[in-house]
CSV table of C-alpha atoms in Angstrom, one decimal:
chain,number,residue,atom,x,y,z
J,1,MET,CA,62.4,137.9,85.6
J,2,ALA,CA,65.4,135.5,85.3
J,3,THR,CA,66.0,133.1,88.3
J,4,ARG,CA,68.7,134.4,90.5
J,5,LEU,CA,71.0,131.5,91.3
J,6,THR,CA,73.9,131.7,93.7
J,7,VAL,CA,76.7,129.1,93.9
J,8,LEU,CA,79.0,128.9,96.9
J,9,GLY,CA,82.5,127.6,95.9
J,10,ALA,CA,84.1,127.6,92.5
J,11,GLY,CA,85.6,124.1,92.4
J,12,PRO,CA,84.9,121.4,89.7
J,13,GLY,CA,81.3,121.3,91.1
J,14,GLY,CA,80.6,124.9,91.7
J,15,TYR,CA,82.0,126.5,88.6
J,16,VAL,CA,80.2,123.8,86.4
J,17,ALA,CA,77.0,124.5,88.2
J,18,ALA,CA,77.4,128.2,87.6
J,19,VAL,CA,78.0,127.8,83.8
J,20,ARG,CA,75.1,125.3,83.4
J,21,ALA,CA,72.7,127.5,85.2
J,22,ALA,CA,73.7,130.4,83.0
J,23,GLN,CA,73.2,128.4,80.0
J,24,LEU,CA,69.7,127.7,81.1
J,25,GLY,CA,68.9,131.4,81.5
J,26,ALA,CA,69.8,132.1,85.2
J,27,THR,CA,71.4,135.2,86.6
J,28,VAL,CA,74.3,133.6,88.4
J,29,THR,CA,76.6,134.7,91.2
J,30,LEU,CA,79.5,132.6,92.0
J,31,VAL,CA,81.6,133.0,95.3
J,32,GLU,CA,85.0,131.9,95.9
J,33,LYS,CA,87.5,132.9,98.6
J,34,GLU,CA,90.5,131.4,96.9
J,35,GLN,CA,91.3,130.5,93.3
J,36,VAL,CA,88.7,129.1,91.0
J,37,GLY,CA,89.0,125.4,90.3
J,38,GLY,CA,88.9,124.3,93.9
J,39,THR,CA,90.9,121.6,95.6
J,40,CYS,CA,91.1,119.5,92.3
J,41,LEU,CA,92.9,122.2,90.3
J,42,ASN,CA,94.9,123.9,93.0
J,43,TRP,CA,95.6,121.3,95.7
J,44,GLY,CA,94.7,117.8,94.3
J,45,CYS,CA,94.2,116.3,91.0
J,46,ILE,CA,96.1,118.5,88.8
J,47,PRO,CA,99.3,119.5,90.8
J,48,SER,CA,99.8,116.0,92.0
J,49,LYS,CA,99.8,114.8,88.4
J,50,ILE,CA,102.1,117.4,87.6
J,51,MET,CA,104.5,115.9,90.1
J,52,LYS,CA,103.8,112.4,89.0
J,53,THR,CA,104.6,113.2,85.5
J,54,THR,CA,108.0,114.5,86.5
J,55,ALA,CA,108.6,111.4,88.8
J,56,GLU,CA,107.8,109.1,85.8
J,57,MET,CA,110.1,111.1,83.5
J,58,LEU,CA,112.8,110.8,86.0
J,59,GLU,CA,112.3,107.1,86.2
J,60,ARG,CA,112.4,106.8,82.4
J,61,PHE,CA,115.7,108.6,82.3
J,62,HIS,CA,117.2,106.1,84.8
J,63,GLN,CA,115.9,103.3,82.5
J,64,ALA,CA,117.3,104.9,79.4
J,65,GLY,CA,119.9,102.3,78.8
J,66,GLN,CA,117.4,99.6,78.5
J,67,PHE,CA,116.0,101.4,75.5
J,68,GLY,CA,119.3,101.9,73.8
J,69,ILE,CA,119.9,105.4,75.0
J,70,ARG,CA,123.2,106.5,76.4
J,71,LEU,CA,123.2,109.4,78.9
J,72,ASP,CA,126.2,111.5,79.7
J,73,GLY,CA,126.0,112.2,83.4
J,74,SER,CA,122.9,111.5,85.6
J,75,ALA,CA,119.4,112.8,85.6
J,76,GLU,CA,118.6,114.8,88.7
J,77,LEU,CA,115.5,116.5,90.0
J,78,ASP,CA,115.1,120.2,89.9
J,79,MET,CA,112.4,120.8,92.5
J,80,GLN,CA,112.3,124.5,92.0
J,81,GLN,CA,111.8,124.2,88.3
J,82,LEU,CA,109.0,121.5,88.9
J,83,MET,CA,107.1,124.0,91.2
J,84,THR,CA,107.7,126.8,88.6
J,85,ARG,CA,106.0,124.4,85.9
J,86,LYS,CA,103.3,123.5,88.3
J,87,GLN,CA,102.4,127.1,88.9
J,88,GLN,CA,102.5,127.8,85.1
J,89,VAL,CA,100.1,124.9,84.4
J,90,LEU,CA,97.7,126.0,87.2
J,91,SER,CA,97.7,129.6,86.1
J,92,THR,CA,96.7,128.6,82.7
J,93,GLN,CA,93.9,126.3,83.9
J,94,ILE,CA,92.6,129.1,86.3
J,95,LYS,CA,92.6,131.8,83.6
J,96,GLY,CA,90.6,129.3,81.4
J,97,ILE,CA,88.0,128.9,84.0
J,98,GLU,CA,87.8,132.6,84.7
J,99,GLY,CA,87.4,133.2,80.9
J,100,LEU,CA,84.6,130.6,80.7
J,101,LEU,CA,82.7,132.3,83.5
J,102,ALA,CA,83.1,135.7,81.9
J,103,HIS,CA,81.8,134.3,78.7
J,104,HIS,CA,78.8,133.0,80.3
J,105,LYS,CA,78.2,136.3,82.1
J,106,VAL,CA,78.6,134.6,85.6
J,107,LYS,CA,79.4,137.2,88.2
J,108,LEU,CA,82.4,136.0,90.2
J,109,VAL,CA,82.5,137.4,93.7
J,110,ARG,CA,85.8,137.1,95.7
J,111,GLY,CA,85.4,136.5,99.3
J,112,SER,CA,84.3,134.2,102.2
J,113,ALA,CA,80.7,133.2,101.5
J,114,HIS,CA,77.9,133.4,104.1
J,115,ILE,CA,74.3,132.6,104.0
J,116,ASP,CA,72.3,135.4,105.7
J,117,GLY,CA,68.9,133.8,105.6
J,118,PRO,CA,66.5,132.5,103.1
J,119,GLY,CA,67.1,134.2,99.8
J,120,LYS,CA,70.1,136.2,101.2
J,121,ALA,CA,73.9,135.9,100.9
J,122,SER,CA,77.0,137.9,101.4
J,123,ALA,CA,80.7,137.5,100.8
J,124,THR,CA,83.6,139.2,102.9
J,125,GLY,CA,86.7,140.1,101.0
J,126,GLU,CA,90.3,140.1,102.0
J,127,ASP,CA,89.9,143.9,102.6
J,128,GLY,CA,87.0,143.4,105.0
J,129,GLN,CA,84.4,144.8,102.5
J,130,VAL,CA,81.2,143.0,102.5
J,131,GLN,CA,79.0,142.5,99.4
J,132,ARG,CA,75.3,141.5,99.8
J,133,TRP,CA,72.7,140.1,97.3
J,134,GLU,CA,69.6,138.1,97.0
J,135,TRP,CA,69.0,134.7,95.5
J,136,ASP,CA,66.0,132.6,94.4
J,137,ARG,CA,68.0,129.2,94.2
J,138,LEU,CA,71.2,128.2,96.0
J,139,ILE,CA,73.9,125.6,95.2
J,140,ILE,CA,76.4,124.8,98.0
J,141,ALA,CA,79.7,123.5,96.7
J,142,THR,CA,82.2,124.5,99.4
J,143,GLY,CA,84.1,121.4,99.3
J,144,SER,CA,86.3,119.9,101.9
J,145,GLN,CA,89.8,120.1,103.5
J,146,PRO,CA,92.4,117.5,104.8
J,147,PHE,CA,91.5,115.9,108.0
J,148,SER,CA,93.9,116.7,110.9
J,149,VAL,CA,94.5,114.1,113.7
J,150,PRO,CA,94.6,115.9,117.1
J,151,ALA,CA,97.3,113.6,118.3
J,152,PHE,CA,99.5,114.7,115.5
J,153,PRO,CA,98.3,118.0,114.0
J,154,PHE,CA,99.7,119.5,110.8
J,155,ASP,CA,102.6,122.0,111.3
J,156,GLY,CA,103.5,122.2,107.6
J,157,ARG,CA,107.2,121.5,108.4
J,158,LEU,CA,107.4,118.0,109.8
J,159,ILE,CA,103.9,116.8,109.7
J,160,LEU,CA,102.4,117.6,106.4
J,161,SER,CA,98.8,117.5,104.8
J,162,SER,CA,98.2,116.6,101.1
J,163,ASN,CA,98.1,120.4,100.6
J,164,HIS,CA,101.7,120.9,102.0
J,165,ILE,CA,103.2,118.1,100.2
J,166,LEU,CA,102.4,119.9,96.9
J,167,GLU,CA,104.6,122.8,97.8
J,168,ILE,CA,107.7,121.0,99.2
J,169,GLU,CA,111.0,122.8,98.3
J,170,GLN,CA,113.2,119.6,98.4
J,171,VAL,CA,112.7,115.9,98.2
J,172,PRO,CA,112.4,114.5,101.8
J,173,GLU,CA,115.2,112.0,102.7
J,174,SER,CA,112.5,109.7,104.3
J,175,MET,CA,108.7,110.0,105.1
J,176,VAL,CA,105.9,107.9,106.7
J,177,ILE,CA,102.7,108.3,105.1
J,178,VAL,CA,99.6,107.8,107.4
J,179,GLY,CA,96.9,106.1,105.3
J,180,GLY,CA,97.3,103.7,102.4
J,181,GLY,CA,94.3,105.1,100.4
J,182,VAL,CA,94.3,106.8,97.2
J,183,ILE,CA,96.2,109.9,98.2
J,184,GLY,CA,98.6,107.9,100.4
J,185,CYS,CA,99.4,105.5,97.7
J,186,GLU,CA,99.8,108.0,95.0
J,187,PHE,CA,102.3,110.1,96.9
J,188,ALA,CA,104.1,107.0,98.0
J,189,CYS,CA,104.9,106.2,94.3
J,190,ILE,CA,105.7,109.9,93.5
J,191,LEU,CA,108.0,110.3,96.4
J,192,SER,CA,109.8,107.0,96.0
J,193,ALA,CA,110.4,107.6,92.5
J,194,MET,CA,112.1,111.0,93.4
J,195,GLY,CA,114.3,109.3,95.8
J,196,THR,CA,112.5,109.3,99.2
J,197,ALA,CA,112.6,106.3,101.5
J,198,VAL,CA,108.8,105.8,101.9
J,199,ILE,CA,106.8,104.0,104.6
J,200,VAL,CA,103.1,103.5,104.3
J,201,VAL,CA,100.7,102.6,107.3
J,202,GLU,CA,97.3,101.5,106.6
J,203,ALA,CA,94.7,100.5,109.2
J,204,LEU,CA,92.9,98.0,107.1
J,205,ASP,CA,94.0,94.7,105.6
J,206,ARG,CA,95.2,96.0,102.2
J,207,LEU,CA,96.5,99.1,100.3
J,208,LEU,CA,93.7,100.9,98.6
J,209,PRO,CA,91.1,99.3,100.9
J,210,LEU,CA,88.1,100.9,99.0
J,211,PRO,CA,85.0,98.9,98.4
J,212,SER,CA,85.2,99.8,94.7
J,213,VAL,CA,88.7,98.7,94.1
J,214,ASP,CA,89.0,95.1,93.4
J,215,ALA,CA,91.2,93.1,95.9
J,216,GLY,CA,93.3,91.8,92.8
J,217,CYS,CA,94.4,95.5,92.0
J,218,SER,CA,95.5,96.0,95.6
J,219,LYS,CA,97.5,92.7,95.3
J,220,VAL,CA,99.3,93.7,92.3
J,221,LEU,CA,100.0,97.3,93.7
J,222,GLU,CA,101.6,95.9,96.8
J,223,ARG,CA,103.8,93.5,94.8
J,224,GLU,CA,104.9,96.6,92.6
J,225,MET,CA,105.5,98.8,95.6
J,226,LYS,CA,107.6,96.2,97.3
J,227,LYS,CA,109.8,96.2,93.9
J,228,ARG,CA,110.2,100.0,94.4
J,229,LYS,CA,111.4,99.3,98.0
J,230,ILE,CA,108.4,101.1,99.4
J,231,LYS,CA,107.8,99.7,102.9
J,232,PHE,CA,104.2,99.4,104.1
J,233,TYR,CA,102.4,98.1,107.0
J,234,VAL,CA,98.7,97.0,106.8
J,235,ASN,CA,96.4,96.1,109.8
J,236,ARG,CA,98.5,98.9,111.6
J,237,VAL,CA,98.0,102.4,112.9
J,238,VAL,CA,100.2,105.3,113.9
J,239,GLU,CA,99.9,105.5,117.6
J,240,SER,CA,102.2,108.6,118.1
J,241,ILE,CA,104.5,110.9,116.2
J,242,GLU,CA,107.2,112.6,118.3
J,243,GLY,CA,110.1,114.7,117.6
J,244,HIS,CA,113.4,112.9,117.2
J,245,GLY,CA,116.5,114.9,116.4
J,246,ASP,CA,115.8,116.8,113.3
J,247,GLY,CA,113.1,114.3,112.3
J,248,LEU,CA,110.3,112.2,113.8
J,249,ALA,CA,109.9,109.0,115.7
J,250,VAL,CA,106.7,107.3,114.6
J,251,THR,CA,105.3,104.6,116.7
J,252,ILE,CA,103.2,101.9,114.8
J,253,GLY,CA,100.8,99.6,116.6
J,254,PRO,CA,98.1,97.0,115.8
J,255,SER,CA,95.0,98.3,114.2
J,256,PRO,CA,91.8,98.2,116.1
J,257,PHE,CA,90.1,96.9,112.9
J,258,ALA,CA,92.5,94.0,112.5
J,259,SER,CA,91.5,90.4,113.6
J,260,ASP,CA,93.6,87.2,113.7
J,261,LEU,CA,97.0,89.2,113.9
J,262,LYS,CA,100.2,87.2,114.4
J,263,GLU,CA,101.9,87.9,117.6
J,264,LYS,CA,104.7,89.7,116.0
J,265,ASP,CA,102.2,92.0,114.5
J,266,ARG,CA,100.8,93.1,117.8
J,267,VAL,CA,104.0,94.4,119.0
J,268,PRO,CA,104.5,98.1,118.3
J,269,VAL,CA,107.5,99.1,116.2
J,270,THR,CA,109.2,102.6,115.8
J,271,GLU,CA,110.3,104.1,112.5
J,272,THR,CA,112.6,107.1,112.4
J,273,VAL,CA,111.8,109.5,109.5
J,274,ALA,CA,112.4,113.0,108.3
J,275,GLN,CA,108.8,113.9,107.9
J,276,ALA,CA,105.2,112.5,108.0
J,277,LEU,CA,102.5,112.9,105.5
J,278,VAL,CA,98.9,112.4,107.0
J,279,CYS,CA,96.3,111.3,104.4
J,280,ILE,CA,93.4,109.8,106.4
J,281,GLY,CA,90.3,111.6,105.1
J,282,ARG,CA,88.9,115.0,104.7
J,283,SER,CA,86.6,117.4,106.6
J,284,PRO,CA,83.6,119.2,105.0
J,285,ASN,CA,83.8,123.1,104.5
J,286,THR,CA,80.4,123.6,106.1
J,287,LYS,CA,81.2,125.3,109.3
J,288,ASP,CA,80.4,129.0,109.8
J,289,ILE,CA,78.8,129.4,106.3
J,290,GLY,CA,75.4,130.2,107.8
J,291,LEU,CA,73.5,127.0,107.1
J,292,SER,CA,71.5,127.4,110.4
J,293,THR,CA,69.9,130.6,109.0
J,294,LEU,CA,68.1,128.4,106.6
J,295,GLY,CA,67.2,125.7,109.1
J,296,LEU,CA,69.5,123.4,107.3
J,297,ALA,CA,71.3,120.6,109.4
J,298,THR,CA,74.2,118.7,108.7
J,299,ASP,CA,75.0,115.1,109.9
J,300,ALA,CA,77.2,114.6,113.0
J,301,LYS,CA,80.4,115.1,110.9
J,302,GLY,CA,79.2,118.2,109.2
J,303,TRP,CA,78.3,116.6,105.8
J,304,ILE,CA,75.1,117.8,104.1
J,305,PRO,CA,72.3,115.3,103.4
J,306,VAL,CA,70.5,115.5,99.9
J,307,ASP,CA,68.0,113.5,98.1
J,308,ASP,CA,68.6,111.9,94.7
J,309,ARG,CA,67.8,115.3,93.0
J,310,LEU,CA,70.6,116.8,95.0
J,311,GLN,CA,68.2,118.9,97.0
J,312,THR,CA,68.6,119.5,100.7
J,313,GLY,CA,65.8,119.5,103.2
J,314,VAL,CA,65.3,123.2,102.4
J,315,PRO,CA,63.3,123.8,99.1
J,316,GLY,CA,65.4,125.5,96.4
J,317,VAL,CA,68.7,124.6,98.1
J,318,TYR,CA,71.0,122.2,96.6
J,319,ALA,CA,74.3,120.7,97.5
J,320,ILE,CA,77.0,118.9,95.5
J,321,GLY,CA,80.6,117.6,95.6
J,322,ASP,CA,82.6,116.9,98.7
J,323,VAL,CA,80.2,118.5,101.1
J,324,LEU,CA,77.9,115.6,100.6
J,325,GLY,CA,80.6,113.3,102.3
J,326,PRO,CA,81.8,109.8,101.7
J,327,GLU,CA,78.2,108.4,101.5
J,328,ARG,CA,78.4,109.7,98.0
J,329,VAL,CA,81.4,109.7,95.9
J,330,MET,CA,84.1,112.4,96.6
J,331,LEU,CA,85.7,112.8,93.1
J,332,ALA,CA,86.0,115.8,91.0
J,333,HIS,CA,84.3,114.3,87.9
J,334,VAL,CA,81.4,113.3,90.1
J,335,ALA,CA,81.2,116.8,91.5
J,336,SER,CA,80.9,118.1,87.9
J,337,THR,CA,78.3,115.6,87.1
J,338,GLU,CA,76.2,116.5,90.1
J,339,ALA,CA,76.7,120.1,89.2
J,340,MET,CA,75.1,119.8,85.9
J,341,LEU,CA,72.2,117.8,87.4
J,342,ALA,CA,71.7,120.2,90.5
J,343,ALA,CA,71.7,123.3,88.1
J,344,GLU,CA,69.1,121.8,85.9
J,345,ASN,CA,66.9,120.8,88.8
J,346,ALA,CA,67.2,124.2,90.2
J,347,MET,CA,66.1,125.7,86.8
J,348,GLY,CA,63.0,123.4,86.8
J,349,ARG,CA,64.1,120.1,85.5
J,350,ASP,CA,63.7,116.7,87.3
J,351,ARG,CA,66.8,114.4,87.1
J,352,ALA,CA,67.9,111.9,89.5
J,353,MET,CA,71.7,111.3,90.1
J,354,ASP,CA,72.8,107.7,89.3
J,355,TYR,CA,76.1,106.5,90.9
J,356,THR,CA,76.0,103.1,89.2
J,357,ALA,CA,78.9,103.8,86.7
J,358,VAL,CA,81.3,106.1,88.4
J,359,PRO,CA,84.8,105.7,87.2
J,360,GLY,CA,87.6,105.7,89.7
J,361,ALA,CA,91.1,106.9,88.6
J,362,ILE,CA,94.1,106.3,90.9
J,363,PHE,CA,97.5,107.6,89.7
J,364,THR,CA,99.8,105.1,91.5
J,365,MET,CA,102.7,103.5,89.6
J,366,PRO,CA,101.1,101.6,87.9
J,367,GLU,CA,97.9,103.2,87.7
J,368,VAL,CA,94.6,101.7,89.0
J,369,ALA,CA,91.2,102.2,87.4
J,370,CYS,CA,87.8,100.8,88.2
J,371,VAL,CA,84.3,101.1,87.5
J,372,GLY,CA,81.0,99.1,88.6
J,373,LEU,CA,81.0,96.3,90.8
J,374,THR,CA,83.9,94.2,92.3
J,375,GLU,CA,83.6,90.4,92.3
J,376,ALA,CA,83.0,90.5,96.1
J,377,GLN,CA,80.3,93.1,95.7
J,378,ALA,CA,78.6,91.2,93.0
J,379,LYS,CA,78.6,88.0,95.1
J,380,ALA,CA,77.3,90.0,98.1
J,381,GLN,CA,74.4,91.2,96.0
J,382,GLY,CA,73.6,87.5,95.1
J,383,ILE,CA,74.6,87.9,91.6
J,384,ASP,CA,75.8,84.8,89.8
J,385,ALA,CA,79.0,86.6,88.4
J,386,ARG,CA,82.3,85.5,87.0
J,387,ALA,CA,85.7,87.3,86.9
J,388,ASP,CA,88.0,87.0,84.0
J,389,THR,CA,91.6,88.5,83.9
J,390,ALA,CA,94.2,89.1,81.2
J,391,LEU,CA,97.8,90.3,82.0
J,392,PHE,CA,99.3,93.2,80.4
J,393,ARG,CA,102.5,91.2,79.6
J,394,THR,CA,100.4,89.4,76.8
J,395,ILE,CA,100.0,92.8,75.0
J,396,GLY,CA,102.6,93.6,72.4
J,397,LYS,CA,102.3,97.5,73.2
J,398,ALA,CA,103.1,96.8,77.0
J,399,GLN,CA,106.2,94.9,75.8
J,400,VAL,CA,107.2,97.7,73.5
J,401,ILE,CA,107.0,100.5,76.1
J,402,GLY,CA,108.6,98.2,78.8
J,403,GLU,CA,105.6,98.3,81.2
J,404,LEU,CA,104.6,94.6,81.8
J,405,ALA,CA,103.2,94.7,85.4
J,406,GLY,CA,99.4,94.7,85.7
J,407,GLN,CA,96.2,93.2,84.6
J,408,ALA,CA,92.6,93.9,83.5
J,409,THR,CA,89.6,92.1,85.1
J,410,ILE,CA,86.0,92.1,83.9
J,411,ILE,CA,83.1,91.1,86.3
J,412,SER,CA,80.3,89.8,84.2
J,413,GLU,CA,77.0,88.2,84.9
J,414,SER,CA,77.0,84.4,84.2
J,415,GLY,CA,74.8,83.5,81.3
J,416,SER,CA,74.0,87.0,79.9
J,417,GLY,CA,77.6,88.1,79.9
J,418,LYS,CA,76.5,91.6,81.0
J,419,VAL,CA,79.5,93.7,82.2
J,420,LEU,CA,79.1,94.4,85.8
J,421,GLY,CA,82.5,96.0,86.5
J,422,VAL,CA,86.0,96.5,85.0
J,423,HIS,CA,89.0,96.8,87.2
J,424,ILE,CA,92.5,97.6,85.7
J,425,ILE,CA,95.9,98.0,87.0
J,426,GLY,CA,98.8,98.7,84.7
J,427,PRO,CA,100.1,101.2,82.1
J,428,HIS,CA,97.8,104.1,81.3
J,429,ALA,CA,94.9,102.2,83.2
J,430,THR,CA,93.1,105.5,83.8
J,431,ASP,CA,93.0,106.3,80.1
J,432,LEU,CA,91.8,102.8,79.3
J,433,LEU,CA,88.8,102.8,81.5
J,434,GLY,CA,86.5,104.8,79.2
J,435,GLU,CA,85.4,101.6,77.3
J,436,GLY,CA,84.5,99.7,80.6
J,437,THR,CA,82.5,102.7,81.9
J,438,LEU,CA,80.6,102.9,78.6
J,439,ALA,CA,80.1,99.0,78.9
J,440,VAL,CA,78.7,99.3,82.5
J,441,SER,CA,76.6,102.4,82.0
J,442,ASN,CA,74.9,101.0,78.8
J,443,ASN,CA,74.4,97.3,80.0
J,444,LEU,CA,76.8,96.0,77.3
J,445,SER,CA,78.0,92.4,77.3
J,446,VAL,CA,81.5,90.9,77.1
J,447,ALA,CA,80.5,89.7,73.7
J,448,ASP,CA,80.0,93.3,72.5
J,449,ILE,CA,83.5,94.1,73.6
J,450,ALA,CA,84.9,90.9,72.1
J,451,ASP,CA,83.2,91.6,68.9
J,452,THR,CA,84.7,95.2,68.6
J,453,ILE,CA,87.8,95.6,66.6
J,454,HIS,CA,90.5,97.0,68.7
J,455,ALA,CA,93.6,98.7,67.0
J,456,HIS,CA,96.9,96.9,67.2
J,457,PRO,CA,99.4,97.7,68.6
J,458,THR,CA,97.7,99.4,71.5
J,459,LEU,CA,97.3,98.9,75.3
J,460,ALA,CA,93.4,99.1,74.6
J,461,GLU,CA,93.8,95.4,73.3
J,462,ILE,CA,93.9,94.3,77.0
J,463,MET,CA,90.1,94.8,77.0
J,464,LEU,CA,89.7,92.7,74.0
J,465,GLU,CA,91.8,89.9,75.6
J,466,VAL,CA,89.9,89.9,78.8
J,467,ALA,CA,86.6,89.9,76.7
J,468,LEU,CA,87.6,87.0,74.6
J,469,LYS,CA,88.5,85.2,77.7
J,470,ALA,CA,85.2,85.8,79.2
J,471,THR,CA,83.5,84.4,76.1
J,472,GLY,CA,85.7,81.3,76.0
J,473,LYS,CA,87.8,82.6,73.1
J,474,ALA,CA,90.9,83.4,74.8
J,475,LEU,CA,94.0,84.0,72.4
J,476,HIS,CA,96.9,84.9,74.4
J,477,GLY,CA,96.3,83.3,77.9
């Protein structure tokens, strides 16, 4: 008899796990209470990039004169049409996933999933009807949701989550963004390009304060955000948000994580804005799904612990994606990779998850992309490493398209030249990272990149330039 495998959640982890398990011969049941595609497709990666594409296009229209184009009248944003296009794109993607599941004979059950004990599960539909079935293997991929701060909870009108901002009906006149991480910085750039006066508040000492993001990328991003007149506070926290007329009065004070602050930075300031966007983390969707019926315990914050095979403490039960928490890597492409591995292990294979070469793609303006170690991480590990950087302004294609800001940095092992990390900020940085990821994951050297012919004129030549510099053969600076 075929293995009966159940997957809870149809996001980029869940639906991929379902398909892979079906390919390996399992009889698969996939449960989803909302639309397939999860946060990534419906509330994250895709809709935010649709908004970013429009924001970039709007900026291009405003710059048309520099490229020899005269426009009669001005370019204006049509938010209603943008939201219509967003829904059209999402609908196409959703239908594609549903078709993929049907092709692999995955049974898609609509409803709120619940584990009813070892080998048992159910789903309650919107109509209250309950379906029940049995399983031999279980993969939990229920994802996460925006974290709400008790002091200023989401109301969907003045205080918004990263979900709410994707459904706005008009461009806010002004907005404070609480959190200068990936989501906060992406929306700061998008909203600013659309005409919003943006203020970002970050508790740590730089924007994008992720260990995986090189400090040099943060420095360039901060400079470019200043050029866009995006105001930001680092080493600061939002102490309170209160109603003020039709908007909000936001009190910003010193961060408890900051040290050696100047006296002026210790004094709270108040900013008056129309709305606030809170982007300071996510919470796991693990409550009330019946984990206790398996004797499966989460950590104190609700995240599910797993081993390097992605198996929980309960034999035959696996977990992938956001429910693993920030101790792993909460990215859609990581969830999909974990999904392939968990499905294969559930079907009898034995593969360990490797997070050494996970690419990070941050869609700010300009974009940021990173993989492998930063210079600080390499030094902390006692590695004799060097960092070499080349500027995009030295690349002909960057001059052609008028996007000069940014740089690429390769962290390499001194002596061997082994590529340890690649960090790019600049035009199409996220599309350029593949070469760096390949180098890190396959232990390639800077010489391997330098000896590879790169097409001209392309932005990919930035990798050639920095590799040449790392091998002592710099051509353009």
